[in-house]
PDB file of C-alpha atoms in Angstrom:
ATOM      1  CA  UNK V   1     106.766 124.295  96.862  1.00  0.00           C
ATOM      2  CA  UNK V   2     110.168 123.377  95.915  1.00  0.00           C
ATOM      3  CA  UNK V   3     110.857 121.973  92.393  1.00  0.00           C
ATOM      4  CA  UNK V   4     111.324 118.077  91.508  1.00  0.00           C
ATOM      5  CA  UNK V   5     109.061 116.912  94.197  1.00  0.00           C
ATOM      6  CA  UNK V   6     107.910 113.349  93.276  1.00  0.00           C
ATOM      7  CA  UNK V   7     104.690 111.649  94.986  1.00  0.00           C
ATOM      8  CA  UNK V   8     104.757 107.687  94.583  1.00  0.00           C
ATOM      9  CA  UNK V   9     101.319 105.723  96.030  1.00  0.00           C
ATOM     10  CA  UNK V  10     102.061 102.265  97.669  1.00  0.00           C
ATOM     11  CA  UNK V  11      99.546 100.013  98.741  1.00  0.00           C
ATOM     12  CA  UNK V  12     100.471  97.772 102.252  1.00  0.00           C
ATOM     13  CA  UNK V  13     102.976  95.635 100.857  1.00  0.00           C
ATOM     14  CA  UNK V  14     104.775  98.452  99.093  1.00  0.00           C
ATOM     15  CA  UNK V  15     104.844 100.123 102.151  1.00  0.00           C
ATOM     16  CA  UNK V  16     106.458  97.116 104.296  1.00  0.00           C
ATOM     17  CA  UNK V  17     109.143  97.557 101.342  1.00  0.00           C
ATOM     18  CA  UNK V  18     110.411 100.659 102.160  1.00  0.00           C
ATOM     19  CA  UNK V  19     110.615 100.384 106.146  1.00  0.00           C
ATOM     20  CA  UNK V  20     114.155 101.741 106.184  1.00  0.00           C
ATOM     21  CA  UNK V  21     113.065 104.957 103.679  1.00  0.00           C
ATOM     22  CA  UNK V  22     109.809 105.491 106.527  1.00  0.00           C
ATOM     23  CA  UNK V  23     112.009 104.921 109.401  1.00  0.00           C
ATOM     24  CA  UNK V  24     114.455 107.104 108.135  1.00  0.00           C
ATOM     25  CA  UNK V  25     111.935 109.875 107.582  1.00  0.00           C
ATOM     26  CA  UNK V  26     110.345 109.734 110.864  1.00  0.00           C
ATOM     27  CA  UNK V  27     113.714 109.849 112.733  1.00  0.00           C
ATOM     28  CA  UNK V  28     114.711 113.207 110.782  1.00  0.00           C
ATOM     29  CA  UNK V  29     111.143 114.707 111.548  1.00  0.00           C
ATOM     30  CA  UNK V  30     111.030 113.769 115.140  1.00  0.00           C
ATOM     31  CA  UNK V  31     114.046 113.903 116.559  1.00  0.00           C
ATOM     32  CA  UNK V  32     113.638 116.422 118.860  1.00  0.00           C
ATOM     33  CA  UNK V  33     110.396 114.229 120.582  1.00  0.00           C
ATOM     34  CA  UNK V  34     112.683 111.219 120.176  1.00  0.00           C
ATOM     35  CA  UNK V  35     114.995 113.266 122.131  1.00  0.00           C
ATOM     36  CA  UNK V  36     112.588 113.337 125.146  1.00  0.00           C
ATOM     37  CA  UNK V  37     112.557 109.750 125.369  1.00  0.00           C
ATOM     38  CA  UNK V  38     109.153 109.349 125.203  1.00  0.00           C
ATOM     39  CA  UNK V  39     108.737 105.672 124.897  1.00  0.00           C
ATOM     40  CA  UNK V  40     105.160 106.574 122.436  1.00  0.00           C
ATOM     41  CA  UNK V  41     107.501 107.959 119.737  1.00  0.00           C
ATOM     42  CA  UNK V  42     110.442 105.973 120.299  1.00  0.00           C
ATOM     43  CA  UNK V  43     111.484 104.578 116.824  1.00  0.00           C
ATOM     44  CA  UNK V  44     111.220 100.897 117.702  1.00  0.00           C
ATOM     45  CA  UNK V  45     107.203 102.165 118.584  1.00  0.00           C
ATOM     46  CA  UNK V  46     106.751 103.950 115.628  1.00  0.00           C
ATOM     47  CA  UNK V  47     107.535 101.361 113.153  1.00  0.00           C
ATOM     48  CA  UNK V  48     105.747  98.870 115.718  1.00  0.00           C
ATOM     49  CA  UNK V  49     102.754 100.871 114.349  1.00  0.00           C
ATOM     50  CA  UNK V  50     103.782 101.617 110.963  1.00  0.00           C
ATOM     51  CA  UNK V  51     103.779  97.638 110.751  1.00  0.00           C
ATOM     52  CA  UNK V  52     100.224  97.752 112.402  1.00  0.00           C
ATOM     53  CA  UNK V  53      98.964 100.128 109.174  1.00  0.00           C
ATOM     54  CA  UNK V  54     100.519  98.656 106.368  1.00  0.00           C
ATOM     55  CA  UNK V  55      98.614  95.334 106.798  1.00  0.00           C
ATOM     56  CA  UNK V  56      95.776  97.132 106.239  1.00  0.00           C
ATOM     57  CA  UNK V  57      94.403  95.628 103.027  1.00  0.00           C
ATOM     58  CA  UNK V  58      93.693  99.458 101.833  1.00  0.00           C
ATOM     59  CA  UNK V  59      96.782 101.506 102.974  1.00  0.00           C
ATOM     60  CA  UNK V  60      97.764 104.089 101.083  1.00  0.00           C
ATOM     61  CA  UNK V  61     101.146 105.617 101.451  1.00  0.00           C
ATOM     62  CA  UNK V  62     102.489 108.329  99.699  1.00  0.00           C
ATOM     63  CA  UNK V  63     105.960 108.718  99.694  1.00  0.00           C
ATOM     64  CA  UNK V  64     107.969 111.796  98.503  1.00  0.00           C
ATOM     65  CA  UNK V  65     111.006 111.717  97.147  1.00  0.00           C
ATOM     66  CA  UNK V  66     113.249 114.599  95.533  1.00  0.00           C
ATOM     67  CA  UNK V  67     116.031 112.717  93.361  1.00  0.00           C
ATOM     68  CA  UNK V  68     116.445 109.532  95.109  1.00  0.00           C
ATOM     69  CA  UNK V  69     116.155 111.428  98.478  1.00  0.00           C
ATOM     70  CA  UNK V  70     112.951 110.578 100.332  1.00  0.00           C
ATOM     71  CA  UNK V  71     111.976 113.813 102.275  1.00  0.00           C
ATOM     72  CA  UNK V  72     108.239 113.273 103.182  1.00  0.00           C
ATOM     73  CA  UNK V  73     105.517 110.328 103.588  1.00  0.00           C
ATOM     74  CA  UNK V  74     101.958 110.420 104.610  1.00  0.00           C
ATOM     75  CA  UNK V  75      99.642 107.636 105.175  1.00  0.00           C
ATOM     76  CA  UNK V  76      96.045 106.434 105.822  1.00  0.00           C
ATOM     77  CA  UNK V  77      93.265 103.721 104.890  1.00  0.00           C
ATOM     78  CA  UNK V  78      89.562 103.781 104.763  1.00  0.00           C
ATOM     79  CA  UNK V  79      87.290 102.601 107.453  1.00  0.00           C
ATOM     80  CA  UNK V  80      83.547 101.907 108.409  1.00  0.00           C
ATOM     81  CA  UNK V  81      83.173 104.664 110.316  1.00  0.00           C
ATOM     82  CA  UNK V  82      85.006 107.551 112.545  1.00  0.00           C
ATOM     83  CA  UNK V  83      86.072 107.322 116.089  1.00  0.00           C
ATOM     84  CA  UNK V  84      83.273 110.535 116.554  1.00  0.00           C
ATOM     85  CA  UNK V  85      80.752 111.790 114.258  1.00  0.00           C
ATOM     86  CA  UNK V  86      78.360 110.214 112.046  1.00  0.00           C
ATOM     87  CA  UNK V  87      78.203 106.908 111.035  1.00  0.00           C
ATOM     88  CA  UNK V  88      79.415 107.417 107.256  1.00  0.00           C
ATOM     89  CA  UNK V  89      82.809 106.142 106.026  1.00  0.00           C
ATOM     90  CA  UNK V  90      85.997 108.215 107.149  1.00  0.00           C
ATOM     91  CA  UNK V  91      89.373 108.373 105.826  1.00  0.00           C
ATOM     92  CA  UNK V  92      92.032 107.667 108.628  1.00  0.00           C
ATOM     93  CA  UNK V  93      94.496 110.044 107.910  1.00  0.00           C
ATOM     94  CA  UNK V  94      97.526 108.194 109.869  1.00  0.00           C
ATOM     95  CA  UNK V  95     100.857 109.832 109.807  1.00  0.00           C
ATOM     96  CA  UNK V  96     102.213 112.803 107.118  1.00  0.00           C
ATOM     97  CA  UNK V  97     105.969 114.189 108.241  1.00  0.00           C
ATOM     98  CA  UNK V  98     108.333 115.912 106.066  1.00  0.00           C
ATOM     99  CA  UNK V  99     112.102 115.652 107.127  1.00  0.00           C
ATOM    100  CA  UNK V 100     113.629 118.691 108.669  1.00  0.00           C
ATOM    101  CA  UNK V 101     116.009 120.196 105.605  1.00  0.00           C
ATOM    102  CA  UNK V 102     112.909 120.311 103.696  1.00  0.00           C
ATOM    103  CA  UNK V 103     110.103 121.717 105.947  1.00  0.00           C
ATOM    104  CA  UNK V 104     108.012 125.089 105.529  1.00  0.00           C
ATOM    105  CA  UNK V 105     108.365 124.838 101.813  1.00  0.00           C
ATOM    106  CA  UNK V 106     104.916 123.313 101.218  1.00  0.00           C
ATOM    107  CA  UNK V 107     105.946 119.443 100.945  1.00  0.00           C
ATOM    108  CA  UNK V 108     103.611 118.848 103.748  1.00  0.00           C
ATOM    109  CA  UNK V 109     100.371 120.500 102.401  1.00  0.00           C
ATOM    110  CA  UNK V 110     101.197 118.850  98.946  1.00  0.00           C
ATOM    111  CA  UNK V 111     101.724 115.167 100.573  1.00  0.00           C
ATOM    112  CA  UNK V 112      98.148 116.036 102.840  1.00  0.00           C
ATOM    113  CA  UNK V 113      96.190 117.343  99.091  1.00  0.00           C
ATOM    114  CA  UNK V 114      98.365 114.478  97.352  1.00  0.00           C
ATOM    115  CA  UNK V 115      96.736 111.521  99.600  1.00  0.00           C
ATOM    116  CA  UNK V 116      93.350 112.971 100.377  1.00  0.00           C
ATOM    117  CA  UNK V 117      92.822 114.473  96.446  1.00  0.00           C
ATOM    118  CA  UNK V 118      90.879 111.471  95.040  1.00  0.00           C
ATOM    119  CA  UNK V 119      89.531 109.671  98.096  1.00  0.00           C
ATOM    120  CA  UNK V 120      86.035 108.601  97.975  1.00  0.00           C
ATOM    121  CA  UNK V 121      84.889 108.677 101.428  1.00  0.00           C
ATOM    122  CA  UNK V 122      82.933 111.632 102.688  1.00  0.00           C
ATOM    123  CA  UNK V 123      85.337 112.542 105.676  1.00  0.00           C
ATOM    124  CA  UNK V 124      88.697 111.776 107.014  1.00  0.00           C
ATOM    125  CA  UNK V 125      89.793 111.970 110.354  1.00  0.00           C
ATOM    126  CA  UNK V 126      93.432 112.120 111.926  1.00  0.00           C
ATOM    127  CA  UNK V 127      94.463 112.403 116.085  1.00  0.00           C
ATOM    128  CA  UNK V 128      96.807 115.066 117.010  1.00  0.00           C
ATOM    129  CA  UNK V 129      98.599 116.271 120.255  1.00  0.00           C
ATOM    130  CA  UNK V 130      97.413 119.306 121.099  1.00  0.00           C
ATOM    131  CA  UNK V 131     100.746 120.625 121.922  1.00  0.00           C
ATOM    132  CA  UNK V 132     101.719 119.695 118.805  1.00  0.00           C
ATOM    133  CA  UNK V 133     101.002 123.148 117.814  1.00  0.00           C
ATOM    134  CA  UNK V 134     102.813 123.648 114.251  1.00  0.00           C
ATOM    135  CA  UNK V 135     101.339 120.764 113.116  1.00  0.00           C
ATOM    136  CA  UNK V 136      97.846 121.981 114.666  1.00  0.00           C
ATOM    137  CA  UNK V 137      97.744 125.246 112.845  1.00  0.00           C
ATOM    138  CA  UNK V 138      98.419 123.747 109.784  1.00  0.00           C
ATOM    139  CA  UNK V 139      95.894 121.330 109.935  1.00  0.00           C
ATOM    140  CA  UNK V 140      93.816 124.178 110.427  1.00  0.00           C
ATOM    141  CA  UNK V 141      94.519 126.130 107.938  1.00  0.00           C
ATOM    142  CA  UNK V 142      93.673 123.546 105.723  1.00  0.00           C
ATOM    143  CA  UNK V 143      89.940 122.556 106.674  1.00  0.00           C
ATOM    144  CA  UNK V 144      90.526 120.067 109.644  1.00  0.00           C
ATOM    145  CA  UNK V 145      88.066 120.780 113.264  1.00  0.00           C
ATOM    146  CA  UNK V 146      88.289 119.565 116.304  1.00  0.00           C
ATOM    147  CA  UNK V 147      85.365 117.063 117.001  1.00  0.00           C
ATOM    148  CA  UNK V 148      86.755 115.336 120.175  1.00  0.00           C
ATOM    149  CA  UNK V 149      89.681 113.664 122.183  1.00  0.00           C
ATOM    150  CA  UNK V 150      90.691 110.301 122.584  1.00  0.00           C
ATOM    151  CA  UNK V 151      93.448 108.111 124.173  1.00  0.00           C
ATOM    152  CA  UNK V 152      93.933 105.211 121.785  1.00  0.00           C
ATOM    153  CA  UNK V 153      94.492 101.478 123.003  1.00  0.00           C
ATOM    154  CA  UNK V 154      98.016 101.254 122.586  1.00  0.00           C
ATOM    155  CA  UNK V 155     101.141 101.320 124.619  1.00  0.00           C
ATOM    156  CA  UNK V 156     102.272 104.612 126.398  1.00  0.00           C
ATOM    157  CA  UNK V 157      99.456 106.636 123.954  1.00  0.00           C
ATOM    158  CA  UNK V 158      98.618 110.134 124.807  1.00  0.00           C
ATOM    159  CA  UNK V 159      95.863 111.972 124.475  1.00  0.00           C
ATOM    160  CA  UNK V 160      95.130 113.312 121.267  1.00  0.00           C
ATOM    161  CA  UNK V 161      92.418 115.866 119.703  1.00  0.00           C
ATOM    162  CA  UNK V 162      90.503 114.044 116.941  1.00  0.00           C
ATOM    163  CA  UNK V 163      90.082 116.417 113.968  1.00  0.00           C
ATOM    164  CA  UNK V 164      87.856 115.756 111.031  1.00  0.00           C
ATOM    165  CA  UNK V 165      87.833 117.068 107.300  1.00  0.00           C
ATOM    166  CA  UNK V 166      84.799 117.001 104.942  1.00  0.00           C
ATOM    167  CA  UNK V 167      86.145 115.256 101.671  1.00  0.00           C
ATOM    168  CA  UNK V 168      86.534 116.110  98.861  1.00  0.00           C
ATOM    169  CA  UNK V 169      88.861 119.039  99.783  1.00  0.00           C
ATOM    170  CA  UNK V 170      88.510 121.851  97.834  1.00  0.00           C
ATOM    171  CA  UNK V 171      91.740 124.308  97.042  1.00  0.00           C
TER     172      UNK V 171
END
C-alpha cells in the first residue's frame, strides 16, 4: 500500500462536514459511470444519498487522506438486521471508492479492513452491480458471498447483488 496513508473516523455530523472532500472523491472514482448519464449515479444523486447516511445516528465514515489530499472514503452504520439472511445484526457496508491516481495500490482493501476491523456486529452486508466487475472480484477476494439481489426503494436504483461478510474479518 502506498506510504503516508492516513484513516480519520467521522461519525454523521463529521461526515455532513466534509461534503465537498466526499463529493470530490466520488466524482474522481466514477467518472466514467457519471459519463453515461445515468441519472442513479449522477452527483446531485449521490450526495442526495450520502445526505440520507450521514443522519444515521451511527455512521461511520472513514476518510483517507495522503497529505491534505483526500484519495479514498468508505462508509456504513449498523442495523437490526440484513436485507437477507438471519435475523442477527449486520453491518451496512455503504459506499468505499478510492480516486483514480491512487487505485490498485491497496487503499481500497485498507479503507474496507480499516472500517470493518473493530465492528461488533456478526455480519455486514453491502449491494453491488453485478457488472461492476472490478469491484466484484475484489469483494471476493476478500470474504464477501453473494446471498441475493435486490432493487432498493429509491429513484432510478438498479439491481444490485447483496453480498454478505461474516465479521470479524480475519487477515
Amino acid at each position: 500500500m502506498v506510504e503516508g496513508v492516513r484513516f480519520e473516523h467521522h461519525d454523521g455530523a463529521g461526515a455532513r462536514a466534509l461534503s465537498g472532500p466526499v463529493s470530490l472523491v466520488h466524482r474522481d472514482a466514477y467518472g466514467a459511470i457519471i459519463a453515461t448519464g445515468d441519472p442513479f449515479e449522477s452527483p446531485a444523486a449521490f450526495m442526495e444519498r450520502f445526505e440520507g447516511h450521514a443522519s444515521h445516528p451511527d455512521l461511520d465514515l472513514v476518510l483517507a487522506s495522503i497529505g491534505d489530499e483526500p484519495v479514498g472514503q468508505a462508509w456504513g452504520f449498523p442495523r437490526a438486521r440484513p436485507t437477507f439472511g438471519d435475523a442477527r445484526p449486520s453491518f451496512a457496508f455503504c459506499e468505499i471508492m478510492v480516486r483514480k491516481a491512487w487505485t490498485g495500490q491497496g487503499i481500497a482493501h485498507a479503507l474496507h479492513d480499516e472500517l470493518l476491523g473493530d465492528r461488533s456486529e456478526p455480519q455486514a452486508e453491502l449491494y453491488v452491480r453485478p457488472e461492476n466487475t472490478r469491484a466484484y472480484r475484489a469483494y471476493l477476494k476478500w470474504g464477501w458471498f453473494k446471498v441475493g439481489e435486490t432493487r432498493p426503494d429509491m429513484a432510478d436504483a438498479p439491481v444490485f447483488d447483496v453480498l454478505h461478510l461474516s465479521l470479524p474479518i480475519v487477515r
